[in-house]
CSV table of C-alpha atoms in Angstrom, one decimal:
chain,number,residue,atom,x,y,z
A,410,MET,CA,-6.0,213.1,-31.4
A,411,GLY,CA,-4.7,211.4,-28.2
A,412,LEU,CA,-1.3,209.9,-27.7
A,413,THR,CA,-0.8,206.3,-28.8
A,414,LYS,CA,-0.5,203.9,-25.9
A,415,VAL,CA,1.7,200.8,-26.1
A,416,TYR,CA,1.6,198.3,-23.4
A,417,PHE,CA,3.2,194.8,-23.5
A,418,PRO,CA,1.7,192.5,-20.8
A,419,GLY,CA,3.9,190.2,-18.8
A,420,LEU,CA,7.1,192.2,-19.3
A,421,ASN,CA,7.1,193.4,-15.7
A,422,GLY,CA,7.2,189.8,-14.5
A,423,LEU,CA,10.2,189.1,-16.8
A,424,ARG,CA,11.9,192.2,-15.5
A,425,PHE,CA,11.6,191.1,-11.9
A,426,LEU,CA,12.8,187.6,-12.6
A,427,ALA,CA,15.8,188.9,-14.5
A,428,ALA,CA,16.6,191.4,-11.7
A,429,SER,CA,16.3,188.6,-9.1
A,430,ALA,CA,18.7,186.4,-11.1
A,431,VAL,CA,21.3,189.2,-10.9
A,432,VAL,CA,20.8,189.3,-7.1
A,433,ILE,CA,21.4,185.6,-6.8
A,434,THR,CA,24.8,185.8,-8.5
A,435,HIS,CA,25.9,188.8,-6.5
A,436,ILE,CA,24.9,187.3,-3.2
A,437,GLU,CA,27.3,184.4,-4.0
A,438,LEU,CA,30.0,186.8,-5.3
A,439,VAL,CA,30.0,189.0,-2.3
A,440,LYS,CA,30.1,186.0,0.0
A,441,LYS,CA,33.2,184.9,-1.9
A,442,PHE,CA,34.8,188.3,-1.6
A,443,LEU,CA,34.2,188.4,2.1
A,444,GLY,CA,35.7,184.9,2.7
A,445,TYR,CA,32.5,182.9,3.3
A,446,ASN,CA,31.5,179.6,1.8
A,447,THR,CA,29.7,180.1,-1.5
A,448,LEU,CA,28.2,178.4,-4.5
A,449,TRP,CA,30.1,180.7,-6.8
A,450,ILE,CA,32.5,179.2,-9.3
A,451,ASP,CA,34.8,180.9,-11.8
A,452,PRO,CA,34.0,179.1,-15.1
A,453,LYS,CA,37.5,179.8,-16.4
A,454,THR,CA,39.3,178.0,-13.6
A,455,SER,CA,36.7,175.6,-12.2
A,456,MET,CA,35.2,174.3,-15.5
A,457,ASN,CA,37.6,172.8,-18.0
A,458,SER,CA,34.8,171.0,-19.7
A,459,MET,CA,31.1,171.3,-20.3
A,460,ALA,CA,29.0,171.6,-17.2
A,461,ILE,CA,27.0,168.5,-18.1
A,462,THR,CA,30.1,166.3,-17.9
A,463,HIS,CA,30.4,167.1,-14.2
A,464,ILE,CA,26.9,165.9,-13.6
A,465,VAL,CA,27.3,162.7,-15.6
A,466,LYS,CA,30.5,161.9,-13.7
A,467,GLY,CA,28.8,162.5,-10.4
A,468,ASP,CA,31.1,165.3,-9.2
A,469,PHE,CA,29.1,166.2,-6.1
A,470,HIS,CA,31.8,168.6,-5.0
A,471,TRP,CA,31.1,170.7,-8.1
A,472,PHE,CA,28.5,173.4,-8.1
A,473,SER,CA,26.0,174.2,-10.8
A,474,PRO,CA,27.1,177.2,-12.9
A,475,ILE,CA,23.7,178.8,-12.3
A,476,ALA,CA,25.1,180.6,-9.3
A,477,ALA,CA,27.7,182.3,-11.4
A,478,GLU,CA,25.7,182.7,-14.6
A,479,ALA,CA,22.2,183.8,-13.3
A,480,GLY,CA,23.4,187.4,-13.2
A,481,PRO,CA,24.9,187.5,-16.7
A,482,LEU,CA,21.8,185.9,-18.0
A,483,GLY,CA,19.7,188.6,-16.3
A,484,VAL,CA,21.8,191.3,-17.8
A,485,VAL,CA,21.6,189.8,-21.3
A,486,PHE,CA,17.8,189.7,-20.9
A,487,PHE,CA,17.7,193.4,-20.0
A,488,PHE,CA,19.8,194.2,-23.1
A,489,VAL,CA,17.5,192.3,-25.4
A,490,LEU,CA,14.4,193.8,-23.8
A,491,SER,CA,15.8,197.3,-24.1
A,492,GLY,CA,16.5,196.8,-27.8
A,493,PHE,CA,13.0,195.4,-28.3
A,494,LEU,CA,11.1,198.2,-26.5
A,495,ILE,CA,13.2,201.1,-27.7
A,496,THR,CA,13.0,200.1,-31.3
A,497,TYR,CA,9.3,199.3,-31.3
A,498,LEU,CA,8.5,202.7,-29.7
A,499,LEU,CA,10.7,204.4,-32.3
A,500,PHE,CA,8.7,202.7,-35.1
A,501,VAL,CA,5.5,203.9,-33.5
A,502,GLU,CA,6.8,207.4,-33.1
A,503,LYS,CA,7.8,207.6,-36.7
A,504,GLU,CA,4.4,206.4,-37.9
A,505,ASN,CA,2.6,208.8,-35.7
A,506,THR,CA,4.7,212.0,-36.3
A,507,GLY,CA,6.5,211.2,-39.5
A,508,ARG,CA,9.8,211.5,-37.8
A,509,ILE,CA,12.0,210.4,-34.9
A,510,SER,CA,13.0,213.2,-32.5
A,511,ALA,CA,16.4,212.2,-31.1
A,512,LYS,CA,16.3,215.2,-28.7
A,513,GLN,CA,13.0,214.0,-27.1
A,514,PHE,CA,14.3,210.4,-27.0
A,515,TYR,CA,17.4,211.5,-25.1
A,516,LEU,CA,15.4,213.6,-22.7
A,517,ARG,CA,13.1,210.6,-22.0
A,518,ARG,CA,16.1,208.4,-21.3
A,519,ILE,CA,17.7,211.0,-19.1
A,520,PHE,CA,14.7,211.4,-16.9
A,521,ARG,CA,14.3,207.7,-16.5
A,522,ILE,CA,17.9,206.6,-16.1
A,523,TRP,CA,20.0,209.4,-14.7
A,524,PRO,CA,18.3,210.4,-11.4
A,525,LEU,CA,18.8,206.9,-9.8
A,526,TYR,CA,22.1,206.3,-11.6
A,527,TYR,CA,23.6,209.5,-10.1
A,528,LEU,CA,22.0,208.9,-6.7
A,529,VAL,CA,23.8,205.5,-6.5
A,530,PHE,CA,26.9,207.1,-7.9
A,531,ILE,CA,27.0,209.6,-5.0
A,532,LEU,CA,26.4,206.8,-2.5
A,533,GLY,CA,29.1,204.6,-3.9
A,534,PHE,CA,31.8,207.3,-4.1
A,535,PHE,CA,31.1,209.6,-1.2
A,536,VAL,CA,29.0,207.8,1.4
A,537,LEU,CA,29.4,204.0,1.6
A,538,PRO,CA,33.2,204.0,1.6
A,539,TYR,CA,33.1,205.5,5.1
A,540,PHE,CA,31.2,202.6,6.6
A,541,ASP,CA,32.9,199.3,7.5
A,542,TRP,CA,29.9,197.2,6.6
A,543,PHE,CA,30.2,198.2,3.0
A,544,HIS,CA,33.9,197.4,2.7
A,545,ILE,CA,34.9,194.8,0.1
A,546,PRO,CA,38.6,194.2,0.8
A,547,GLN,CA,40.1,193.7,-2.6
A,548,GLN,CA,37.7,196.0,-4.5
A,549,SER,CA,38.0,198.8,-1.9
A,550,ALA,CA,41.8,198.8,-2.1
A,551,HIS,CA,41.7,199.1,-5.9
A,552,PHE,CA,39.0,201.7,-5.6
A,553,GLU,CA,41.1,204.0,-3.4
A,554,LYS,CA,44.1,203.6,-5.7
A,555,ASN,CA,42.1,204.4,-8.8
A,556,PHE,CA,39.5,206.8,-7.3
A,557,TRP,CA,39.7,209.6,-9.9
A,558,GLY,CA,39.8,207.3,-12.9
A,559,ASN,CA,36.7,205.6,-11.7
A,560,PHE,CA,35.1,208.9,-10.7
A,561,TRP,CA,35.4,210.4,-14.2
A,562,CYS,CA,34.3,207.2,-15.9
A,563,TYR,CA,31.2,207.0,-13.7
A,564,LEU,CA,30.4,210.7,-13.9
A,565,LEU,CA,30.4,210.5,-17.7
A,566,ILE,CA,28.3,207.3,-17.7
A,567,PHE,CA,31.1,205.1,-18.8
A,568,PRO,CA,31.2,202.7,-15.8
A,569,ASN,CA,31.8,199.8,-18.2
A,570,LEU,CA,35.1,201.5,-19.3
A,571,ALA,CA,36.0,201.9,-15.6
A,572,LEU,CA,35.4,198.1,-15.1
A,573,ALA,CA,37.6,197.3,-18.1
A,574,MET,CA,40.5,199.5,-16.8
A,575,PHE,CA,40.3,198.9,-13.1
A,576,THR,CA,38.1,196.6,-10.9
A,577,ALA,CA,34.4,197.0,-9.9
A,578,VAL,CA,33.6,199.9,-7.6
A,579,PRO,CA,32.4,198.4,-4.3
A,580,ASN,CA,28.6,198.1,-4.0
A,581,ILE,CA,27.8,199.8,-7.3
A,582,GLY,CA,29.8,197.7,-9.8
A,583,GLN,CA,26.6,196.5,-11.4
A,584,ALA,CA,26.2,200.0,-13.0
A,585,TRP,CA,28.5,198.9,-15.9
A,586,SER,CA,25.5,197.6,-17.8
A,587,ILE,CA,23.8,201.0,-17.5
A,588,GLY,CA,26.8,202.4,-19.3
A,589,VAL,CA,26.3,199.9,-22.2
A,590,GLU,CA,22.6,200.8,-22.5
A,591,GLU,CA,23.3,204.5,-22.5
A,592,GLN,CA,25.9,204.1,-25.2
A,593,PHE,CA,23.4,202.2,-27.3
A,594,TYR,CA,20.7,204.9,-26.7
A,595,ILE,CA,23.1,207.6,-28.0
A,596,VAL,CA,23.4,206.1,-31.4
A,597,TRP,CA,20.3,204.0,-32.0
A,598,PRO,CA,17.7,206.7,-32.6
A,599,LEU,CA,20.1,208.3,-35.1
A,600,ILE,CA,20.6,205.0,-36.9
A,601,MET,CA,16.8,204.4,-37.0
A,602,LYS,CA,16.3,207.9,-38.3
A,603,ALA,CA,19.0,207.7,-41.0
A,604,PHE,CA,17.9,204.4,-42.5
A,605,LYS,CA,14.7,204.1,-44.5
A,606,LYS,CA,15.0,200.3,-44.2
A,607,PRO,CA,15.3,199.5,-40.5
A,608,LEU,CA,16.0,195.8,-41.1
A,609,LEU,CA,19.1,196.7,-43.1
A,610,ALA,CA,20.2,199.0,-40.2
A,611,ILE,CA,19.7,196.2,-37.7
A,612,ILE,CA,21.6,193.7,-39.8
A,613,LEU,CA,24.5,196.1,-40.6
A,614,ALA,CA,24.8,197.2,-37.0
A,615,THR,CA,25.0,193.6,-35.8
A,616,GLY,CA,27.4,192.6,-38.4
A,617,ILE,CA,29.7,195.5,-37.8
A,618,LEU,CA,29.7,195.0,-34.0
A,619,LEU,CA,30.5,191.3,-34.3
A,620,SER,CA,33.3,192.0,-36.9
A,621,ILE,CA,34.9,194.6,-34.7
A,622,LYS,CA,34.8,192.2,-31.7
A,623,ALA,CA,36.3,189.3,-33.7
A,624,LEU,CA,39.1,191.6,-35.0
A,625,VAL,CA,40.0,192.8,-31.6
A,626,LEU,CA,39.8,189.3,-30.1
A,627,PHE,CA,42.1,188.0,-32.8
A,628,ALA,CA,44.5,191.0,-32.4
A,629,SER,CA,44.7,190.7,-28.7
A,630,GLN,CA,45.6,187.0,-28.5
A,631,GLY,CA,48.8,186.6,-26.6
A,632,THR,CA,49.3,190.4,-26.4
A,633,GLU,CA,50.8,192.2,-23.4
A,634,SER,CA,49.5,195.6,-24.5
A,635,GLU,CA,47.4,197.0,-21.6
A,636,TRP,CA,45.3,199.2,-23.8
A,637,LEU,CA,44.4,196.4,-26.2
A,638,ILE,CA,43.4,194.2,-23.3
A,639,VAL,CA,41.3,197.1,-21.9
A,640,ILE,CA,39.6,197.5,-25.4
A,641,ARG,CA,39.0,193.7,-25.5
A,642,LYS,CA,37.4,193.8,-22.0
A,643,PHE,CA,35.3,196.9,-22.9
A,644,LEU,CA,34.0,195.3,-26.1
A,645,ALA,CA,33.3,192.0,-24.3
A,646,MET,CA,31.0,193.8,-21.9
A,647,SER,CA,29.4,195.9,-24.6
A,648,LYS,CA,26.9,193.3,-25.7
A,649,ILE,CA,25.0,195.7,-27.9
A,650,GLU,CA,24.4,192.9,-30.4
A,651,CYS,CA,21.9,191.6,-27.8
A,652,MET,CA,20.1,194.9,-28.2
A,653,THR,CA,20.0,194.6,-31.9
A,654,ILE,CA,18.6,191.1,-31.5
A,655,GLY,CA,15.8,192.7,-29.5
A,656,ALA,CA,15.4,195.3,-32.3
A,657,LEU,CA,15.0,192.5,-34.7
A,658,GLY,CA,12.1,191.1,-32.6
A,659,ALA,CA,10.6,194.6,-32.7
A,660,TRP,CA,10.8,194.7,-36.4
A,661,LEU,CA,9.2,191.4,-36.8
A,662,LEU,CA,6.3,192.4,-34.5
A,663,TYR,CA,5.8,195.9,-35.9
A,664,TYR,CA,5.9,194.9,-39.5
A,665,LYS,CA,3.7,191.8,-38.8
A,666,LYS,CA,6.0,189.2,-40.3
A,667,GLU,CA,3.4,186.4,-39.8
A,668,GLN,CA,5.5,183.7,-41.4
A,669,PHE,CA,8.0,184.0,-38.6
A,670,PHE,CA,5.3,184.1,-35.9
A,671,LYS,CA,3.9,180.9,-37.0
A,672,PHE,CA,7.1,179.4,-35.7
A,673,ILE,CA,7.8,181.8,-32.8
A,674,TYR,CA,4.3,181.3,-31.3
A,675,HIS,CA,4.3,177.5,-31.7
A,676,PRO,CA,4.2,175.7,-28.3
A,677,LEU,CA,7.3,173.8,-29.2
A,678,ALA,CA,9.2,177.0,-29.8
A,679,GLN,CA,8.1,178.3,-26.4
A,680,ILE,CA,9.3,175.1,-24.7
A,681,GLY,CA,12.4,175.0,-26.8
A,682,ALA,CA,13.3,178.6,-25.8
A,683,VAL,CA,13.1,177.8,-22.1
A,684,LEU,CA,14.9,174.5,-22.4
A,685,GLY,CA,17.4,176.0,-24.8
A,686,ILE,CA,18.7,178.4,-22.1
A,687,ALA,CA,19.4,175.4,-19.8
A,688,THR,CA,21.0,173.5,-22.7
A,689,VAL,CA,23.4,176.4,-23.6
A,690,LEU,CA,24.2,176.9,-19.9
A,691,TYR,CA,25.1,173.3,-19.2
A,692,CYS,CA,26.2,171.9,-22.6
A,693,THR,CA,28.3,174.6,-24.2
A,694,PRO,CA,32.0,173.8,-24.6
A,695,PRO,CA,34.4,176.3,-23.0
A,696,LEU,CA,35.8,177.2,-26.4
A,697,VAL,CA,32.6,179.0,-27.5
A,698,GLN,CA,31.4,180.4,-24.2
A,699,ASP,CA,32.3,183.9,-25.2
A,700,VAL,CA,29.5,183.9,-27.8
A,701,ASN,CA,26.8,182.3,-25.5
A,702,HIS,CA,25.1,185.7,-25.2
A,703,ILE,CA,24.1,185.6,-28.8
A,704,ALA,CA,22.3,182.3,-28.3
A,705,TYR,CA,20.7,183.6,-25.1
A,706,GLY,CA,19.6,186.7,-26.9
A,707,LEU,CA,17.8,184.8,-29.6
A,708,LEU,CA,16.1,182.6,-27.0
A,709,PHE,CA,15.1,185.6,-24.9
A,710,ILE,CA,13.5,187.4,-27.8
A,711,VAL,CA,11.3,184.3,-28.4
A,712,ILE,CA,10.3,184.3,-24.8
A,713,ILE,CA,9.6,188.1,-24.8
A,714,LEU,CA,7.4,187.9,-27.9
A,715,ASN,CA,5.4,185.0,-26.5
A,716,VAL,CA,4.9,186.4,-23.0
A,717,SER,CA,3.9,189.9,-24.3
A,718,CYS,CA,2.1,189.2,-27.5
A,719,ASN,CA,1.0,185.6,-27.8
A,720,LYS,CA,-2.5,185.2,-26.3
A,721,LYS,CA,-2.0,181.4,-26.3
A,722,SER,CA,1.4,181.5,-24.6
A,723,PHE,CA,1.7,179.1,-21.6
A,724,LEU,CA,4.0,181.7,-20.0
A,725,LYS,CA,1.5,183.9,-18.2
A,726,LEU,CA,3.2,186.6,-16.1
A,727,GLU,CA,0.6,189.4,-16.2
A,728,ASN,CA,-0.6,189.8,-12.6
A,729,PRO,CA,-0.7,192.6,-9.9
A,730,LEU,CA,2.2,191.2,-7.9
A,731,PHE,CA,4.6,190.8,-10.8
A,732,ASN,CA,3.5,194.2,-12.1
A,733,SER,CA,4.4,195.9,-8.8
A,734,LEU,CA,7.7,194.0,-8.6
A,735,GLY,CA,8.7,194.7,-12.2
A,736,GLN,CA,7.8,198.4,-11.8
A,737,VAL,CA,10.7,198.7,-9.3
A,738,SER,CA,13.1,196.4,-11.2
A,739,TYR,CA,15.5,199.3,-12.0
A,740,GLY,CA,15.8,200.0,-8.4
A,741,ILE,CA,16.3,196.4,-7.5
A,742,TYR,CA,19.2,196.3,-10.0
A,743,MET,CA,20.8,199.5,-8.8
A,744,PHE,CA,20.4,199.0,-5.0
A,745,HIS,CA,20.8,195.3,-4.6
A,746,LEU,CA,24.6,195.1,-4.1
A,747,ILE,CA,24.4,197.7,-1.3
A,748,VAL,CA,21.7,195.7,0.5
A,749,VAL,CA,23.5,192.4,-0.1
A,750,THR,CA,26.8,193.6,1.3
A,751,PHE,CA,25.1,195.0,4.4
A,752,VAL,CA,23.1,191.8,4.9
A,753,ILE,CA,26.1,189.5,4.6
A,754,TYR,CA,28.1,191.6,7.1
A,755,PHE,CA,25.0,191.6,9.4
A,756,VAL,CA,24.5,187.8,9.3
A,757,GLY,CA,28.3,187.3,9.8
A,758,TRP,CA,28.1,189.7,12.8
A,759,LEU,CA,25.3,187.6,14.3
A,760,LYS,CA,27.5,184.5,14.2
A,761,GLU,CA,30.3,186.3,16.2
A,762,ASP,CA,32.7,183.3,15.8
A,763,GLY,CA,33.2,184.0,12.1
A,764,SER,CA,32.4,180.4,11.1
A,765,MET,CA,31.0,179.4,7.7
A,766,PHE,CA,27.4,180.0,6.9
A,767,THR,CA,24.9,177.2,7.7
A,768,LEU,CA,21.8,176.5,5.6
A,769,THR,CA,19.8,178.6,8.0
A,770,ASP,CA,22.2,181.5,7.5
A,771,GLN,CA,22.0,181.1,3.7
A,772,ILE,CA,18.2,181.3,3.8
A,773,LEU,CA,18.4,184.3,6.1
A,774,ILE,CA,20.8,186.1,3.7
A,775,TYR,CA,18.7,185.4,0.7
A,776,SER,CA,15.5,186.4,2.4
A,777,LEU,CA,16.8,189.7,3.9
A,778,SER,CA,18.6,190.6,0.7
A,779,LEU,CA,15.5,190.2,-1.5
A,780,VAL,CA,13.1,191.8,1.0
A,781,GLY,CA,15.4,194.6,1.8
A,782,THR,CA,16.2,195.4,-1.8
A,783,ILE,CA,12.6,195.3,-2.9
A,784,THR,CA,11.6,197.5,0.0
A,785,LEU,CA,14.3,200.1,-0.7
A,786,SER,CA,13.4,200.0,-4.4
A,787,TRP,CA,9.7,200.6,-3.7
A,788,PHE,CA,10.5,203.7,-1.7
A,789,SER,CA,12.9,204.9,-4.3
A,790,TYR,CA,10.4,204.4,-7.1
A,791,HIS,CA,7.4,206.1,-5.4
A,792,LEU,CA,9.2,208.9,-3.6
A,793,PHE,CA,12.0,209.7,-6.0
A,794,GLU,CA,12.0,208.1,-9.4
A,795,SER,CA,8.3,208.7,-10.1
A,796,ARG,CA,8.8,212.5,-10.0
A,797,PHE,CA,11.2,212.3,-12.9
A,798,ILE,CA,9.1,209.7,-14.8
A,799,ARG,CA,6.3,212.3,-14.8
A,800,LEU,CA,8.7,214.8,-16.4
A,801,LYS,CA,9.7,212.2,-18.9
A,802,SER,CA,6.1,211.8,-20.1
A,803,LYS,CA,6.1,215.5,-21.2
A,804,PHE,CA,8.5,214.5,-24.0
A,805,SER,CA,6.7,211.4,-25.1
A,806,THR,CA,4.8,211.1,-28.3
A,807,VAL,CA,3.9,207.5,-27.4
A,808,ILE,CA,2.7,206.5,-23.9
A,809,SER,CA,4.3,203.2,-22.9
A,810,GLY,CA,4.8,200.9,-19.9
A,811,ASP,CA,2.8,201.2,-16.7
A,812,MET,CA,1.5,204.7,-17.7
A,813,ALA,CA,-0.2,203.1,-20.8
A,814,LYS,CA,-2.4,201.1,-18.5
A,815,LYS,CA,-4.0,204.1,-16.9
């Protein structure tokens, strides 16, 4: 009996779009750190009302929040997608073998995530700090001051804890989300294995997570306790509830809850999910923006299910180009800050006079950043990551992703 193959069409396209969204935000953020003109805004200081009110009032000096929020949106999408795929594959494994092997699950995740993570870790800590064109003034100063604290957090795959305690490590700060996913991966197969009713596990996990966050948020109001502030920041980044939303989508699909899919697959639901993202982005009052990710997560799972499973979906992303780009999306996510920082320094060097970037400069920065990141990620995938992916398949009871197409 051959191994079961699971392939969801269109997800590579979504992966690439999400990774590109992260690149957009970080281009603007690095420009800000290096003192150049930028579209970046800090919602906490630049938006004292809903984004839509600035548009209605005609505040042309105000920039759309998409520059700042594209990256967080992309990360939330990856969290939802991880929860969806991991949970669905665990369901299939349990059906095929009668059990869930946590050991094999961990080995699969290790071979897929760790090689590139630790390669970037080595570059960020021991190579890039010695080159001027990778120097981020404020971040680099904090990095030198807190080198060993950052080092141990990153080494033990707790970069999100490092970010909560210190500041982002220059050029590799995006790795914080890898820490969140790895922490989810540690507990999720054990939870799915322990509960006979997976829906109950998903509901309980989500409820407990949100309750803990609410309690810490309430307890930390007006506090001067550094550790309580660190815990609050750590929990704010650990959006594992987005992964449980993805898990809920996997449960609906695997157990064929047709009554829900009549709604999810309806054309209006598809349109509503896309428009809903823009609505939440532009029309959410600042008071509730800390829970936006839950709304985004619910909208993203509707999009994921339609793109990958609904044959009548108007969102068609299954094509060779998107498949190739999505295949290297992990590399795009892990390498892009390195490329972006280099490109911005390079374009600034071309100007010589240190003046602000023109429209032509901006186009050049975006073009070089995207092309450079994709090129580097392609080489990384085919010359480095693929070697470990082949090892990963030896511990798979279910063949998934690009290997399932072969």
